[in-house]
CSV table of C-alpha atoms in Angstrom, one decimal:
chain,number,residue,atom,x,y,z
A,27,LYS,CA,0.0,0.0,0.0
A,28,ALA,CA,1.5,3.3,-1.0
A,29,GLY,CA,2.3,5.7,1.8
A,30,VAL,CA,1.2,9.4,2.4
A,31,THR,CA,2.5,11.6,-0.5
A,32,GLN,CA,3.0,15.2,-0.5
A,33,THR,CA,3.8,17.8,-3.2
A,34,PRO,CA,5.9,19.8,-3.8
A,35,ARG,CA,8.6,18.5,-1.6
A,36,TYR,CA,10.6,21.7,-1.7
A,37,LEU,CA,9.4,25.4,-2.4
A,38,ILE,CA,10.7,28.8,-2.3
A,39,LYS,CA,8.4,31.8,-2.1
A,40,THR,CA,8.7,35.6,-1.6
A,41,ARG,CA,7.2,37.2,1.3
A,42,GLY,CA,3.6,38.5,0.5
A,43,GLN,CA,2.9,35.6,-1.9
A,44,GLN,CA,0.6,32.7,-1.3
A,45,VAL,CA,1.3,29.0,-1.5
A,46,THR,CA,-0.7,25.8,-1.9
A,47,LEU,CA,0.5,22.5,-0.6
A,48,SER,CA,-1.0,19.1,-1.3
A,49,CYS,CA,-1.3,15.8,0.6
A,50,SER,CA,-2.6,12.4,-0.7
A,51,PRO,CA,-3.3,10.1,2.2
A,52,ILE,CA,-3.0,6.4,2.3
A,53,SER,CA,-5.7,4.5,0.5
A,54,GLY,CA,-8.7,4.1,2.8
A,55,HIS,CA,-7.7,6.7,5.0
A,56,ARG,CA,-10.2,9.5,5.7
A,57,SER,CA,-8.6,11.8,8.2
A,58,VAL,CA,-5.9,14.1,7.3
A,59,SER,CA,-3.9,16.4,9.6
A,60,TRP,CA,-1.4,19.1,8.9
A,61,TYR,CA,1.5,20.2,11.1
A,62,GLN,CA,4.3,22.8,10.9
A,63,GLN,CA,7.6,22.0,12.2
A,64,THR,CA,10.2,24.8,13.0
A,65,PRO,CA,13.4,24.7,15.2
A,66,GLY,CA,12.0,27.1,17.6
A,67,GLN,CA,8.5,25.9,18.1
A,68,GLY,CA,8.8,22.1,17.1
A,69,LEU,CA,5.9,20.4,15.8
A,70,GLN,CA,2.6,22.1,16.0
A,71,PHE,CA,-0.8,21.1,15.0
A,72,LEU,CA,-2.7,23.2,12.2
A,73,PHE,CA,-5.8,21.5,11.5
A,74,GLU,CA,-7.6,18.3,10.8
A,75,TYR,CA,-10.0,17.2,8.1
A,76,PHE,CA,-12.2,14.1,8.3
A,77,SER,CA,-14.8,13.2,5.4
A,78,GLU,CA,-14.2,16.8,3.9
A,79,THR,CA,-15.1,18.5,7.2
A,80,GLN,CA,-12.6,20.4,9.4
A,81,ARG,CA,-12.6,18.5,12.8
A,82,ASN,CA,-10.0,20.4,14.6
A,83,LYS,CA,-8.0,23.4,14.4
A,84,GLY,CA,-4.7,24.7,16.0
A,85,ASN,CA,-3.8,28.1,17.1
A,86,PHE,CA,-2.8,29.6,13.8
A,87,PRO,CA,-3.8,32.7,12.0
A,88,GLY,CA,-6.6,32.7,9.5
A,89,ARG,CA,-3.8,33.0,6.7
A,90,PHE,CA,-3.5,29.3,7.1
A,91,SER,CA,-6.4,27.4,5.6
A,92,GLY,CA,-7.1,24.0,4.3
A,93,ARG,CA,-9.7,21.7,2.6
A,94,GLN,CA,-10.3,18.1,1.9
A,95,PHE,CA,-11.7,16.6,-1.3
A,96,SER,CA,-14.1,13.7,-1.6
A,97,ASN,CA,-11.2,11.5,-2.4
A,98,SER,CA,-9.7,12.4,1.0
A,99,ARG,CA,-6.9,14.2,-0.6
A,100,SER,CA,-6.2,17.5,1.1
A,101,GLU,CA,-4.8,20.9,0.4
A,102,MET,CA,-3.5,23.7,2.8
A,103,ASN,CA,-3.0,27.2,1.6
A,104,VAL,CA,-1.1,29.9,3.3
A,105,SER,CA,-1.8,33.4,2.2
A,106,THR,CA,0.2,36.7,2.5
A,107,LEU,CA,3.5,34.7,3.4
A,108,GLU,CA,5.8,35.9,6.1
A,109,LEU,CA,9.5,35.0,6.9
A,110,GLY,CA,8.3,33.1,9.9
A,111,ASP,CA,6.2,30.9,7.7
A,112,SER,CA,9.5,29.1,6.7
A,113,ALA,CA,9.0,25.5,8.0
A,114,LEU,CA,8.5,22.0,7.3
A,115,TYR,CA,5.0,21.2,6.7
A,116,LEU,CA,3.9,17.6,7.5
A,117,CYS,CA,0.7,15.9,6.5
A,118,ALA,CA,-0.6,12.8,8.2
A,119,SER,CA,-3.3,10.5,7.5
A,120,SER,CA,-5.3,7.9,9.6
A,121,ARG,CA,-7.8,5.5,9.0
A,122,LEU,CA,-10.4,7.2,11.1
A,123,ALA,CA,-10.4,10.3,13.3
A,124,THR,CA,-8.5,9.8,16.7
A,125,TYR,CA,-6.5,6.9,15.4
A,126,GLU,CA,-2.9,6.0,14.6
A,127,GLN,CA,-1.3,8.6,12.3
A,128,TYR,CA,1.1,8.0,9.3
A,129,PHE,CA,3.1,11.0,8.2
A,130,GLY,CA,4.1,11.9,4.7
A,131,PRO,CA,7.8,13.1,3.7
A,132,GLY,CA,7.0,16.8,4.2
A,133,THR,CA,7.3,19.9,2.2
A,134,ARG,CA,10.0,22.3,3.0
A,135,LEU,CA,8.8,26.0,2.5
A,136,THR,CA,11.3,28.7,2.4
A,137,VAL,CA,10.0,32.3,2.4
A,138,THR,CA,12.5,35.1,1.3
B,30,GLY,CA,-3.1,23.3,27.9
B,31,ILE,CA,-1.6,19.9,28.1
B,32,GLN,CA,2.3,19.7,28.7
B,33,VAL,CA,4.2,16.9,27.0
B,34,GLU,CA,7.7,16.8,28.3
B,35,GLN,CA,10.2,14.5,26.9
B,36,SER,CA,13.6,13.4,28.6
B,37,PRO,CA,16.4,13.5,28.2
B,38,PRO,CA,16.6,16.3,25.5
B,39,ASP,CA,19.8,14.9,24.1
B,40,LEU,CA,21.5,11.5,24.4
B,41,ILE,CA,24.8,10.3,23.1
B,42,LEU,CA,25.5,6.5,23.3
B,43,GLN,CA,27.9,4.1,22.0
B,44,GLU,CA,26.7,1.4,19.5
B,45,GLY,CA,25.4,-1.5,21.4
B,46,ALA,CA,24.3,0.4,24.4
B,47,ASN,CA,20.6,0.4,25.8
B,48,SER,CA,18.5,3.5,26.4
B,49,THR,CA,15.2,4.6,27.9
B,50,LEU,CA,13.4,7.6,26.6
B,51,ARG,CA,10.5,9.1,28.8
B,52,CYS,CA,7.6,11.2,27.8
B,53,ASN,CA,5.3,12.8,30.6
B,54,PHE,CA,2.0,14.2,30.0
B,55,SER,CA,0.0,16.6,32.2
B,56,ASP,CA,-3.6,15.7,31.3
B,57,SER,CA,-6.0,12.9,30.2
B,58,VAL,CA,-5.2,11.6,26.9
B,59,ASN,CA,-7.0,9.3,24.3
B,60,ASN,CA,-3.9,7.8,22.8
B,61,LEU,CA,-0.2,8.2,22.5
B,62,GLN,CA,2.2,7.5,19.5
B,63,TRP,CA,6.1,7.4,19.3
B,64,PHE,CA,7.8,8.4,16.3
B,65,HIS,CA,11.3,8.5,14.9
B,66,GLN,CA,12.4,11.5,12.7
B,67,ASN,CA,15.2,10.5,10.5
B,68,PRO,CA,17.8,13.0,9.2
B,69,TRP,CA,15.6,13.7,5.9
B,70,GLY,CA,12.5,14.9,8.3
B,71,GLN,CA,10.6,11.6,7.7
B,72,LEU,CA,8.5,10.8,10.7
B,73,ILE,CA,8.4,7.0,11.1
B,74,ASN,CA,5.8,5.2,13.2
B,75,LEU,CA,7.3,3.3,16.2
B,76,PHE,CA,4.2,2.5,18.4
B,77,TYR,CA,0.7,3.5,18.9
B,78,ILE,CA,0.4,2.8,22.5
B,79,PRO,CA,-2.5,4.3,24.5
B,80,SER,CA,-1.7,1.9,27.4
B,81,GLY,CA,0.2,-1.3,28.0
B,82,THR,CA,3.4,-2.7,26.5
B,83,LYS,CA,4.5,-3.4,23.0
B,84,GLN,CA,7.6,-4.8,21.5
B,85,ASN,CA,8.9,-4.5,17.9
B,86,GLY,CA,12.4,-6.1,17.6
B,87,ARG,CA,14.9,-3.9,19.5
B,88,LEU,CA,12.4,-1.4,20.6
B,89,SER,CA,9.7,-1.6,23.1
B,90,ALA,CA,7.2,0.8,24.7
B,91,THR,CA,5.2,1.1,27.8
B,92,THR,CA,2.5,3.6,28.6
B,93,VAL,CA,0.9,3.9,32.0
B,94,ALA,CA,-2.0,6.3,31.3
B,95,THR,CA,-3.1,6.5,34.9
B,96,GLU,CA,0.2,7.8,35.8
B,97,ARG,CA,0.6,10.0,32.7
B,98,TYR,CA,3.9,8.7,31.3
B,99,SER,CA,5.4,6.5,28.5
B,100,LEU,CA,8.7,5.0,28.1
B,101,LEU,CA,10.5,3.9,24.9
B,102,TYR,CA,13.2,1.3,25.3
B,103,ILE,CA,16.0,0.8,22.6
B,104,SER,CA,18.2,-2.2,23.1
B,105,SER,CA,21.6,-2.8,21.4
B,106,SER,CA,21.5,0.6,19.8
B,107,GLN,CA,22.8,0.9,16.2
B,108,THR,CA,24.0,4.0,14.3
B,109,THR,CA,20.8,3.9,12.2
B,110,ASP,CA,18.8,4.5,15.4
B,111,SER,CA,20.1,8.1,15.5
B,112,GLY,CA,17.7,10.8,15.1
B,113,VAL,CA,14.9,12.6,17.1
B,114,TYR,CA,12.2,10.7,18.9
B,115,PHE,CA,9.0,12.3,19.5
B,116,CYS,CA,5.9,11.3,21.6
B,117,ALA,CA,2.7,12.7,20.6
B,118,VAL,CA,-0.6,12.6,22.6
B,119,GLU,CA,-4.1,13.1,21.7
B,120,ARG,CA,-5.7,15.5,24.3
B,121,LYS,CA,-9.0,13.8,25.6
B,122,ARG,CA,-10.9,17.1,26.0
B,123,ASP,CA,-10.7,18.3,22.4
B,124,ASP,CA,-8.8,15.4,20.3
B,125,LYS,CA,-6.0,17.7,19.5
B,126,ILE,CA,-2.6,16.2,18.8
B,127,ILE,CA,0.4,17.7,20.9
B,128,PHE,CA,3.9,16.7,20.3
B,129,GLY,CA,6.7,16.7,22.9
B,130,LYS,CA,9.9,18.6,21.9
B,131,GLY,CA,11.7,15.3,21.3
B,132,THR,CA,14.7,13.6,22.4
B,133,ARG,CA,17.8,13.7,20.1
B,134,LEU,CA,19.7,10.5,20.0
B,135,HIS,CA,23.1,10.1,18.5
B,136,ILE,CA,24.6,6.7,18.4
B,137,LEU,CA,28.4,6.6,18.1
B,138,PRO,CA,29.9,3.8,16.0
């Protein structure tokens, strides 16, 4: 069974631009969660989607948004990028909500 | 909010040594996972262990939910065990996932 895939793997953007990251979960998994990892703040929960509905949200500004499609694939969007948004963005999928999570390889975003 | 504390923060061991990593959490949780993050950033599942003990080869884990801690044991360490080990808990009151800051393990050949 294929693992969680994320695209793109690397991205360089300029401050003020917006970016969209994509995540394809393991086949049969209906929950997708997003995390931001930085050296200073560690791994922080962004949001979780289950059956196309946002089930949970972390403490991030409204510039961070996401959605999930009927095939469980998910996208997250960051608008008006700031230098502090430079991070590794990780996506995880699980068969059900509140269940064992499997992570993708991440997208490394650099904002200049 | 819930605190997830991992100890020690850093650990340097010789190949072949055994180690115990600890994860303390301050509130009731639905479940707990241990992950290993390799040098390329990939988080690899080690254990999904809301309670009890599990073993997988040289690794084992024990969670005592009533006392709010979990332990990860690594026996006969190999250089490939190097990396950062994270524990993550799902907070009972709102199902959010909270990660600890990790234990950085360096195994010397």
